[in-house]
Coordinates of C-alpha atoms in Angstrom, one line a residue:
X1 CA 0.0 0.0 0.0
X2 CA 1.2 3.3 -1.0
X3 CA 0.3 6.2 1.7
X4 CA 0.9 9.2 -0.2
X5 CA 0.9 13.4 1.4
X6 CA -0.4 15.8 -0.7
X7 CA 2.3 18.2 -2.0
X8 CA 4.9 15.7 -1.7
X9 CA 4.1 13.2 -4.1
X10 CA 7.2 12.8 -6.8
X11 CA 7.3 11.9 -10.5
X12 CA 9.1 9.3 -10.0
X13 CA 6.3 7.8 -7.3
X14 CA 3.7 8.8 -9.8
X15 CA 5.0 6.7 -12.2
X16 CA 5.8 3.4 -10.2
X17 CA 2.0 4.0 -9.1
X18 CA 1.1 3.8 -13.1
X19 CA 3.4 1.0 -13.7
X20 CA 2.5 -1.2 -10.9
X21 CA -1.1 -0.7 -9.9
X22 CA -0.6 -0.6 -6.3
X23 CA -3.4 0.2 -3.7
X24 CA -2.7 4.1 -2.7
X25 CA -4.5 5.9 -0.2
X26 CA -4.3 9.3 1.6
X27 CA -2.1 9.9 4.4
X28 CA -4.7 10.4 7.5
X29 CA -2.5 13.8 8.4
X30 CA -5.0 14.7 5.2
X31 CA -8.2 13.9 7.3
X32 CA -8.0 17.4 9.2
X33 CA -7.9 20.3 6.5
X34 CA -10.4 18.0 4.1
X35 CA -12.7 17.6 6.9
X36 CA -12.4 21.3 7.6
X37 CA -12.8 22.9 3.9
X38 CA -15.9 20.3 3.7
X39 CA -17.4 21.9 7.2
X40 CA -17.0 24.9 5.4
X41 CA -18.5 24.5 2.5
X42 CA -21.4 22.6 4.3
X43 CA -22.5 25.5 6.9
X44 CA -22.2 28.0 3.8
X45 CA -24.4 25.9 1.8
X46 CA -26.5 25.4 4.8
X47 CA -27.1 28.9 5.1
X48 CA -29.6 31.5 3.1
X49 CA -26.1 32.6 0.5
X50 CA -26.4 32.0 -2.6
X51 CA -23.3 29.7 -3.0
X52 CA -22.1 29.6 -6.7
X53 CA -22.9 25.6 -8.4
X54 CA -23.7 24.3 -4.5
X55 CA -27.0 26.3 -4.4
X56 CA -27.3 28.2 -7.5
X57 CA -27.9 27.8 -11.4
X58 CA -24.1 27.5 -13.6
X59 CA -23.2 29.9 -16.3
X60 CA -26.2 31.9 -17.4
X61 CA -28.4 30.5 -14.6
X62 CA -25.7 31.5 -12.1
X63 CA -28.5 34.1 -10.0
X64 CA -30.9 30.8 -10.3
X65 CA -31.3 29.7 -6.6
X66 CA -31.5 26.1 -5.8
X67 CA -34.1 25.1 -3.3
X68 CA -32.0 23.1 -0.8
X69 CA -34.8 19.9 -1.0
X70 CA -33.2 20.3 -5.1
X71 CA -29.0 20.5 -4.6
X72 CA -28.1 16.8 -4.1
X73 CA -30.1 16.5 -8.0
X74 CA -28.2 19.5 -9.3
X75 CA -24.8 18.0 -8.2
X76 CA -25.8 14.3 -9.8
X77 CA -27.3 16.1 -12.8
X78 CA -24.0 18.9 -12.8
X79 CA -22.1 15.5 -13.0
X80 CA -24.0 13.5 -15.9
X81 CA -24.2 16.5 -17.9
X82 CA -20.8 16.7 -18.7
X83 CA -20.2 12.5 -19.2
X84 CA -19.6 13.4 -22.7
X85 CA -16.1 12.1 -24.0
X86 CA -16.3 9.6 -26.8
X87 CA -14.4 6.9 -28.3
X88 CA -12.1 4.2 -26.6
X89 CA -11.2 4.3 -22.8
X90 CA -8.0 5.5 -21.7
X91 CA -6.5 2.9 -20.8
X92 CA -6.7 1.3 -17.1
X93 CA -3.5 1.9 -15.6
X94 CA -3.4 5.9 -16.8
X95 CA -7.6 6.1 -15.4
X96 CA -6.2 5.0 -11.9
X97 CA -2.8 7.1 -11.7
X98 CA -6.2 9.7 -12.6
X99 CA -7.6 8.5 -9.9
X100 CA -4.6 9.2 -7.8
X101 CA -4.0 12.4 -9.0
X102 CA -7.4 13.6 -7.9
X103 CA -7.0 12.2 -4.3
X104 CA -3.8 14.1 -4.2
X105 CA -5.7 17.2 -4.8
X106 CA -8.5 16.9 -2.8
X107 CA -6.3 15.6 -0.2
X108 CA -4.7 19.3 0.3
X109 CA -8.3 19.9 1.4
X110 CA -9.1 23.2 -0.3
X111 CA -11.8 21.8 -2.8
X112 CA -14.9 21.3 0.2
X113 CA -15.2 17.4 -1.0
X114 CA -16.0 15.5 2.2
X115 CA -13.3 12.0 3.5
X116 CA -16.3 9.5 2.5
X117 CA -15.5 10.9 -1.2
X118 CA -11.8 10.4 -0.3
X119 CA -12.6 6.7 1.2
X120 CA -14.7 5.9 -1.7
X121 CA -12.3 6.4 -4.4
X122 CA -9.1 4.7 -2.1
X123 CA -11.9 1.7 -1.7
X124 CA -12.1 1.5 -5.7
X125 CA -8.5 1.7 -6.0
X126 CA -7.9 -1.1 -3.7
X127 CA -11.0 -3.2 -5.6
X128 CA -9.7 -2.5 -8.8
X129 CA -12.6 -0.8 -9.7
X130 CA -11.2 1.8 -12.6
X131 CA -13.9 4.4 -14.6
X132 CA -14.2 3.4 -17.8
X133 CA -13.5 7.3 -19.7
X134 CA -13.3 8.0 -23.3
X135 CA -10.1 9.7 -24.3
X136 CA -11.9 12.2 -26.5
X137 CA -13.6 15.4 -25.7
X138 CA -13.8 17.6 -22.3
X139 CA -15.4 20.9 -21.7
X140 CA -13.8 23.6 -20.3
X141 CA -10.2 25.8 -20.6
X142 CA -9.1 23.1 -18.0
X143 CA -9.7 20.2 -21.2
X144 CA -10.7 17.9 -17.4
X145 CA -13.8 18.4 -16.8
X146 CA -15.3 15.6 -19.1
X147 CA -12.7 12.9 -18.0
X148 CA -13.6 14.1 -14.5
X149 CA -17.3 13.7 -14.9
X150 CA -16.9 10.1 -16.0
X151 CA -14.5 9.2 -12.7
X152 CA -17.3 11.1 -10.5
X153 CA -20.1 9.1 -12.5
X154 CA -18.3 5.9 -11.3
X155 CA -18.3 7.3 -8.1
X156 CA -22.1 7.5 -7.7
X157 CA -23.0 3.9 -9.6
X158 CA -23.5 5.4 -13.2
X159 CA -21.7 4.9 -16.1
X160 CA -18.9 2.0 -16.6
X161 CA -16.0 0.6 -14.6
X162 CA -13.5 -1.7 -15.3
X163 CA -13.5 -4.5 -13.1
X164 CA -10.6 -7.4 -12.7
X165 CA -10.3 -5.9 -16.3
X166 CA -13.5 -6.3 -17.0
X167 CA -16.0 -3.9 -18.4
X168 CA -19.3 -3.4 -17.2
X169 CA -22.2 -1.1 -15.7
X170 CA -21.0 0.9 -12.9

C-alpha cells in the first residue's frame, strides 16, 4: 500500500504508481484540512447565501437559486451533464494514476469534497474498480472536466468501470 501526502508526491512515485497498480490511499495527516474545507463548505451551503454551483444555477443560470430539498439532484445532474467524452477508454493503468491524481488534490483539502469521497475512491483503488473514460472530448479551458465527470459518474453507480479488467455497468 502506497500512503501518499499531498504536496509531496514525486514523478518518479507517480509513475511506479502507473506502472505497478498498487493500492494508494491518503495519508490520515489529510483527514484534518479536508474535513475542515468540507465543514465549510457545508455550513455555507446550509445557510440562506447563494453559493455559486452548490445552491445556484451554472453559467447563465448562475443568479438561479437552488431550493436546498433540489441541490443533491443539481450536483448528480451537474455530474451527468458533462459524461460526454467519446471513443475508446483510456487505458486502465493511466484512469487509476487519474484516480490518484485527484485524491492528491483533494487531499490538500481546499476543494470542500467531504473523507467519504476520499474513502470511496481509495476503496475502488484497492478493488480494482477503474472508470471506464473516453479519451476524447472535455469541456472547459481546464480540457478535465469531461474525464472528470466520468471518474465522479463511477463514483455514484453510473456509467462504466473496469472490473478485474472487465468492463461493465457501474
Amino acid at each position: 500500500m502506497i500512503v501518499l501526502q499531498p504536496g509531496t508526491a514525486s514523478l518518479a512515485l507517480l509513475e511506479e504508481i502507473w506502472r505497478q497498480g498498487r493500492p494508494t490511499r491518503l495519508a490520515e495527516t489529510a483527514r484534518g484540512p479536508v474535513d475542515r474545507a468540507a465543514e465549510l463548505v457545508a455550513r455555507i451551503a446550509a445557510g440562506s447565501a447563494a453559493v455559486y454551483g452548490v445552491n445556484t444555477g451554472f453559467g447563465k443560470l448562475a443568479s438561479i437559486k437552488i431550493d436546498p430539498a433540489d441541490t443533491a439532484t443539481l450536483q448528480r445532474n451537474l455530474v451527468l451533464s458533462h459524461c460526454c467524452g467519446v471513443g475508446e477508454p483510456l487505458d486502465i493503468a493511466t484512469s487509476r494514476l487519474m484516480m490518484v491524481l485527484k485524491l492528491l488534490s483533494i487531499g490538500r483539502g481546499a476543494s470542500g469534497v467531504s473523507w467519504p469521497v476520499i474513502a470511496q475512491i481509495e476503496a475502488m483503488l484497492e478493488m480494482d474498480v477503474t472508470p471506464v473514460i473516453p479519451v476524447q472530448g472535455s469541456v472547459g479551458a481546464s480540457g478535465d472536466l469531461a474525464p472528470l465527470a466520468h471518474m465522479a459518474a463511477a463514483l455514484i453507480g453510473q456509467g462504466e468501470v473496469f472490473f478485474g479488467g472487465e468492463r461493465m455497468p457501474a
